[in-house]
Tab-separated table of C-alpha atoms and ligand atoms in Angstrom:
chain	number	residue	atom	x	y	z
Z	1	UNK	CA	-22.284	-4.532	-32.463
Z	2	UNK	CA	-21.754	-6.988	-29.566
Z	3	UNK	CA	-22.352	-5.625	-26.053
Z	4	UNK	CA	-19.077	-4.322	-24.625
Z	5	UNK	CA	-17.936	-4.157	-20.993
Z	6	UNK	CA	-18.562	-0.852	-19.242
Z	7	UNK	CA	-15.565	1.376	-18.612
Z	8	UNK	CA	-13.916	1.038	-15.237
Z	9	UNK	CA	-11.908	3.838	-13.725
Z	10	UNK	CA	-13.031	4.483	-10.165
Z	11	UNK	CA	-13.809	1.775	-7.587
Z	12	UNK	CA	-15.034	2.626	-4.076
Z	13	UNK	CA	-15.090	0.163	-1.189
Z	14	UNK	CA	-16.936	0.064	2.126
Z	15	UNK	CA	-14.566	-2.179	4.073
Z	16	UNK	CA	-17.023	-3.765	6.494
Z	17	UNK	CA	-16.696	-6.762	8.798
Z	18	UNK	CA	-13.486	-6.138	10.743
Z	19	UNK	CA	-15.241	-6.381	14.118
Z	20	UNK	CA	-17.058	-9.620	13.299
Z	21	UNK	CA	-13.873	-11.137	11.883
Z	22	UNK	CA	-12.078	-10.378	15.154
Z	23	UNK	CA	-14.957	-11.772	17.209
Z	24	UNK	CA	-14.877	-15.006	15.197
Z	25	UNK	CA	-11.168	-15.341	16.011
Z	26	UNK	CA	-11.724	-14.526	19.686
Z	27	UNK	CA	-9.687	-11.331	19.273
Z	28	UNK	CA	-10.364	-7.692	20.234
Z	29	UNK	CA	-12.019	-5.518	17.554
Z	30	UNK	CA	-8.774	-3.578	17.128
Z	31	UNK	CA	-7.143	-6.792	15.837
Z	32	UNK	CA	-9.866	-6.890	13.170
Z	33	UNK	CA	-8.956	-3.372	12.046
Z	34	UNK	CA	-5.291	-4.337	11.928
Z	35	UNK	CA	-6.149	-7.351	9.744
Z	36	UNK	CA	-8.354	-4.987	7.709
Z	37	UNK	CA	-5.332	-2.841	7.002
Z	38	UNK	CA	-3.535	-5.888	5.557
Z	39	UNK	CA	-6.537	-6.552	3.308
Z	40	UNK	CA	-6.510	-2.900	2.200
Z	41	UNK	CA	-2.814	-3.195	1.381
Z	42	UNK	CA	-3.464	-6.237	-0.855
Z	43	UNK	CA	-6.310	-4.531	-2.693
Z	44	UNK	CA	-4.261	-1.342	-3.198
Z	45	UNK	CA	-1.460	-3.447	-4.688
Z	46	UNK	CA	-3.876	-5.242	-7.006
Z	47	UNK	CA	-5.900	-2.211	-8.157
Z	48	UNK	CA	-3.538	-0.772	-10.816
Z	49	UNK	CA	-3.063	-4.251	-12.313
Z	50	UNK	CA	-6.838	-4.402	-12.821
Z	51	UNK	CA	-6.942	-1.058	-14.615
Z	52	UNK	CA	-8.351	0.843	-11.647
Z	53	UNK	CA	-7.211	4.481	-11.724
Z	54	UNK	CA	-8.930	5.688	-8.564
Z	55	UNK	CA	-9.581	3.588	-5.473
Z	56	UNK	CA	-11.691	5.088	-2.681
Z	57	UNK	CA	-11.611	3.359	0.696
Z	58	UNK	CA	-14.090	4.251	3.439
Z	59	UNK	CA	-11.808	4.056	6.466
Z	60	UNK	CA	-13.706	6.102	9.081
Z	61	UNK	CA	-17.201	7.550	8.847
Z	62	UNK	CA	-18.457	10.652	10.643
Z	63	UNK	CA	-20.628	8.252	12.678
Z	64	UNK	CA	-17.631	6.116	13.696
Z	65	UNK	CA	-16.793	8.806	16.278
Z	66	UNK	CA	-19.721	7.324	18.245
Z	67	UNK	CA	-17.864	4.017	18.776
Z	68	UNK	CA	-16.298	3.222	22.167
Z	69	UNK	CA	-13.391	5.561	22.932
Z	70	UNK	CA	-10.938	2.657	23.045
Z	71	UNK	CA	-11.875	1.527	19.523
Z	72	UNK	CA	-11.654	5.065	18.110
Z	73	UNK	CA	-8.272	5.462	19.772
Z	74	UNK	CA	-7.047	2.162	18.317
Z	75	UNK	CA	-8.229	3.170	14.823
Z	76	UNK	CA	-6.531	6.563	14.987
Z	77	UNK	CA	-3.264	4.962	16.160
Z	78	UNK	CA	-3.528	2.442	13.330
Z	79	UNK	CA	-3.971	5.235	10.762
Z	80	UNK	CA	-0.933	7.127	12.095
Z	81	UNK	CA	1.189	4.002	12.246
Z	82	UNK	CA	0.133	2.932	8.739
Z	83	UNK	CA	0.887	6.350	7.249
Z	84	UNK	CA	4.326	6.518	8.837
Z	85	UNK	CA	5.158	2.976	7.770
Z	86	UNK	CA	3.672	2.940	4.259
Z	87	UNK	CA	4.459	6.363	2.826
Z	88	UNK	CA	7.695	5.244	1.183
Z	89	UNK	CA	5.983	2.218	-0.369
Z	90	UNK	CA	3.265	4.487	-1.762
Z	91	UNK	CA	5.835	6.833	-3.279
Z	92	UNK	CA	7.879	3.940	-4.693
Z	93	UNK	CA	4.771	2.480	-6.342
Z	94	UNK	CA	3.660	5.838	-7.779
Z	95	UNK	CA	0.497	5.920	-5.682
Z	96	UNK	CA	-0.941	9.333	-4.915
Z	97	UNK	CA	-2.770	9.330	-1.595
Z	98	UNK	CA	-5.485	11.903	-0.865
Z	99	UNK	CA	-7.776	12.179	2.139
Z	100	UNK	CA	-11.418	13.121	1.793
Z	101	UNK	CA	-13.547	14.141	4.763
Z	102	UNK	CA	-13.635	16.446	7.743
Z	103	UNK	CA	-10.128	16.184	9.160
Z	104	UNK	CA	-10.492	18.989	11.664
Z	105	UNK	CA	-11.613	16.584	14.425
Z	106	UNK	CA	-8.550	14.352	14.036
Z	107	UNK	CA	-5.528	14.784	16.318
Z	108	UNK	CA	-3.124	17.412	15.014
Z	109	UNK	CA	-0.278	14.911	14.477
Z	110	UNK	CA	-2.521	12.722	12.318
Z	111	UNK	CA	-3.664	15.752	10.319
Z	112	UNK	CA	-0.011	16.617	9.740
Z	113	UNK	CA	0.778	13.063	8.647
Z	114	UNK	CA	-2.119	13.191	6.166
Z	115	UNK	CA	-0.971	16.487	4.647
Z	116	UNK	CA	2.622	15.297	4.506
Z	117	UNK	CA	1.646	11.999	2.797
Z	118	UNK	CA	-0.441	13.933	0.255
Z	119	UNK	CA	2.459	16.284	-0.433
Z	120	UNK	CA	5.087	13.565	-0.766
Z	121	UNK	CA	2.988	11.301	-2.988
Z	122	UNK	CA	1.443	14.052	-5.139
Z	123	UNK	CA	3.246	13.066	-8.349
Z	124	UNK	CA	2.100	9.404	-8.270
Z	125	UNK	CA	0.615	8.330	-11.603
Z	126	UNK	CA	-0.216	4.639	-11.085
Z	127	UNK	CA	-3.188	5.029	-8.774
Z	128	UNK	CA	-5.066	7.723	-6.900
Z	129	UNK	CA	-5.877	6.350	-3.456
Z	130	UNK	CA	-8.700	8.290	-1.820
Z	131	UNK	CA	-8.832	7.485	1.858
Z	132	UNK	CA	-12.211	8.636	3.101
Z	133	UNK	CA	-12.043	9.584	6.786
Z	134	UNK	CA	-14.300	11.556	9.127
Z	135	UNK	CA	-16.663	11.615	6.194
Z	136	UNK	CA	-20.424	11.444	5.785
Z	137	UNK	CA	-22.287	11.856	2.512
Z	138	UNK	CA	-24.828	14.191	4.148
Z	139	UNK	CA	-22.013	16.247	5.677
Z	140	UNK	CA	-20.456	16.661	2.231
Z	141	UNK	CA	-23.763	17.745	0.681
Z	142	UNK	CA	-24.322	20.242	3.526
Z	143	UNK	CA	-20.857	21.739	3.261
Z	144	UNK	CA	-21.321	22.111	-0.527
Z	145	UNK	CA	-24.654	23.893	0.134
Z	146	UNK	CA	-22.941	26.232	2.598
Z	147	UNK	CA	-20.202	27.039	0.069
Z	148	UNK	CA	-22.735	27.828	-2.653
Z	149	UNK	CA	-24.930	29.835	-0.263
Z	150	UNK	CA	-21.918	31.978	0.673
Z	151	UNK	CA	-21.119	32.490	-3.012
Z	152	UNK	CA	-24.714	33.513	-3.663
Z	153	UNK	CA	-24.607	35.895	-0.698
Z	154	UNK	CA	-21.430	37.434	-2.092
Z	155	UNK	CA	-23.098	37.844	-5.492
Z	156	UNK	CA	-20.729	35.369	-7.174
Z	157	UNK	CA	-23.524	33.035	-8.291
Z	158	UNK	CA	-27.238	33.638	-8.791
Z	159	UNK	CA	-29.546	31.047	-7.115
Z	160	UNK	CA	-31.066	30.200	-10.516
Z	161	UNK	CA	-27.583	29.439	-11.868
Z	162	UNK	CA	-27.076	26.646	-9.318
Z	163	UNK	CA	-27.050	23.337	-11.139
Z	164	UNK	CA	-25.608	19.839	-10.719
Z	165	UNK	CA	-22.300	20.898	-12.229
Z	166	UNK	CA	-21.473	23.820	-9.951
Z	167	UNK	CA	-22.927	21.972	-6.945
Z	168	UNK	CA	-20.715	18.961	-7.630
Z	169	UNK	CA	-17.699	21.258	-7.882
Z	170	UNK	CA	-18.247	22.179	-4.209
Z	171	UNK	CA	-18.204	18.589	-2.933
Z	172	UNK	CA	-15.008	17.393	-1.266
Z	173	UNK	CA	-14.880	14.642	-3.914
Z	174	UNK	CA	-14.831	17.187	-6.770
Z	175	UNK	CA	-12.516	16.320	-9.608
Z	176	UNK	CA	-12.299	12.572	-8.986
Z	177	UNK	CA	-15.429	11.557	-10.873
Z	178	UNK	CA	-18.155	9.270	-9.573
Z	179	UNK	CA	-17.262	5.677	-8.671
Z	180	UNK	CA	-18.115	3.251	-11.465
Z	181	UNK	CA	-18.407	0.461	-8.942
Z	182	UNK	CA	-19.093	0.372	-5.209
Z	183	UNK	CA	-18.085	-2.782	-3.355
Z	184	UNK	CA	-19.347	-3.388	0.171
Z	185	UNK	CA	-18.018	-6.365	2.086
Z	186	UNK	CA	-19.329	-7.915	5.303
Z	187	UNK	CA	-22.801	-8.920	4.153
Z	188	UNK	CA	-24.723	-5.687	4.851
Z	189	UNK	CA	-26.592	-4.144	1.952
Z	190	UNK	CA	-26.640	-0.421	2.626
Z	191	UNK	CA	-24.666	2.738	1.804
Z	192	UNK	CA	-24.089	3.904	5.399
Z	193	UNK	CA	-23.866	7.583	4.387
Z	194	UNK	CA	-20.975	6.966	1.962
Z	195	UNK	CA	-20.641	9.180	-1.155
Z	196	UNK	CA	-24.404	9.773	-1.347
Z	197	UNK	CA	-24.299	12.221	-4.247
Z	198	UNK	CA	-21.483	10.465	-6.093
Z	199	UNK	CA	-23.003	6.968	-6.048
Z	200	UNK	CA	-26.237	8.005	-7.799
Z	201	UNK	CA	-25.423	5.923	-10.888
Z	202	UNK	CA	-22.679	3.619	-9.622
Z	203	UNK	CA	-22.998	-0.131	-9.919
Z	204	UNK	CA	-23.314	-1.816	-6.517
Z	205	UNK	CA	-21.662	-5.090	-5.535
Z	206	UNK	CA	-22.232	-6.712	-2.156
Z	207	UNK	CA	-19.963	-9.433	-0.833
Z	208	UNK	CA	-20.598	-11.578	2.235
Z	209	UNK	CA	-16.836	-11.883	2.796
Z	210	UNK	CA	-15.659	-10.050	5.913
Z	211	UNK	CA	-13.176	-7.341	4.940
Z	212	UNK	CA	-10.029	-8.928	6.496
Z	213	UNK	CA	-10.710	-12.033	4.366
Z	214	UNK	CA	-11.162	-10.020	1.156
Z	215	UNK	CA	-8.351	-10.863	-1.278
Z	216	UNK	CA	-7.200	-9.905	-4.774
Z	217	UNK	CA	-9.282	-12.837	-6.052
Z	218	UNK	CA	-12.417	-11.399	-4.435
Z	219	UNK	CA	-11.651	-8.055	-6.084
Z	220	UNK	CA	-11.285	-9.758	-9.460
Z	221	UNK	CA	-14.629	-11.534	-8.929
Z	222	UNK	CA	-16.303	-8.183	-8.236
Z	223	UNK	CA	-14.762	-6.670	-11.368
Z	224	UNK	CA	-15.818	-9.677	-13.429
Z	225	UNK	CA	-19.389	-9.211	-12.214
Z	226	UNK	CA	-19.190	-5.503	-13.093
Z	227	UNK	CA	-17.943	-6.270	-16.594
Z	228	UNK	CA	-21.122	-8.232	-17.251
Z	229	UNK	CA	-23.343	-5.266	-16.428
Z	230	UNK	CA	-24.937	-2.790	-18.751
Z	231	UNK	CA	-24.880	0.805	-17.531
Z	232	UNK	CA	-27.730	2.686	-19.079
Z	233	UNK	CA	-27.918	5.977	-17.150
Z	234	UNK	CA	-31.631	6.144	-17.927
Z	235	UNK	CA	-31.348	5.199	-21.593
Z	236	UNK	CA	-32.714	2.084	-23.282
Z	237	UNK	CA	-30.671	-1.110	-23.814
Z	238	UNK	CA	-30.973	-0.517	-27.575
Z	239	UNK	CA	-29.454	2.952	-27.294
Z	240	UNK	CA	-26.551	1.570	-25.275
Z	241	UNK	CA	-25.886	-1.473	-27.451
Z	242	UNK	CA	-25.912	0.529	-30.678
Z	243	UNK	CA	-24.510	3.697	-29.114
Z	244	UNK	CA	-27.281	5.777	-30.681
Z	245	UNK	CA	-27.447	8.240	-27.818
Z	246	UNK	CA	-29.689	10.721	-29.613
Z	247	UNK	CA	-32.466	8.240	-30.458
X	1	FPP	C1	-15.781	-1.390	9.395
X	1	FPP	O1	-15.812	-2.658	10.006
X	1	FPP	C2	-14.388	-0.880	9.316
X	1	FPP	C3	-13.937	0.297	9.859
X	1	FPP	C4	-14.810	1.234	10.582
X	1	FPP	C5	-12.517	0.694	9.793
X	1	FPP	C6	-11.823	0.383	8.494
X	1	FPP	C7	-10.361	0.568	8.654
X	1	FPP	C8	-9.418	-0.256	8.119
X	1	FPP	C9	-9.764	-1.394	7.244
X	1	FPP	C10	-7.987	-0.044	8.394
X	1	FPP	C11	-7.414	1.189	7.795
X	1	FPP	C12	-7.405	1.280	6.338
X	1	FPP	C13	-6.811	2.303	5.648
X	1	FPP	C14	-6.806	2.279	4.169
X	1	FPP	C15	-6.118	3.439	6.308
X	1	FPP	P1	-16.621	-2.812	11.378
X	1	FPP	O2	-15.719	-2.457	12.495
X	1	FPP	O3	-17.871	-2.012	11.296
X	1	FPP	O4	-16.950	-4.344	11.371
X	1	FPP	P2	-18.272	-5.047	11.950
X	1	FPP	O5	-19.418	-4.591	11.070
X	1	FPP	O6	-17.978	-6.500	11.783
X	1	FPP	O7	-18.416	-4.627	13.373
């Protein structure tokens, strides 16, 4: 049996390089984020055509709160503006938007916009767009631990019953499945606290392209690279090629 391409359902992206792109153009960092939003729009449009069912975009990490106040303010305004402007396009294109992360620190009006966009787009079937905001992988693991500890305290689960399955069910990403492919743009080769649990067996693809310059063609190149990979999840190449899982 010839080797076949691995399945592709969920793609996650660390959209890095907005600041450097702006600097190269002699523009303020906020202009880089604005250009980054255009790049995100193009990739969202392209994703369903490439067979992607879930697209996760890391838009604001828990550590991004440490950036200068003016940059945080510009990012939050951009999110609000984008949600207000794009919601109808999302609905029209059958895209279901969902936010993952700790929203409680966001301004109330932005929280309301997020909930409203989730509600209005809930029936979208073409693509699930997970916008990851105020998120850190360690935060998610800690909050899942807290949830399970409370359940154990209440006698709903015994400590020895805790396993990967019921732990995973307590993550904020529960139900979406692990990303098959993680793309990081901007030349850095690290995870930056993104989806730490979920990415355990994801394929990683690093691009030197700064995020605002990332186009549909770059996405296709990443997917082409992914298609040439063999995902073994700890098994041998022989087991994968001949699908003899029990050997
Ligand atoms: C990282 O680049 C990018 C961010 C922290 C913000 C990403 C936000 C967007 C692309 C716009 C919003 C998108 C959606 C989907 C709502 P950086 O600032 O760290 O760049 P640098 O490494 O060059 O400084």
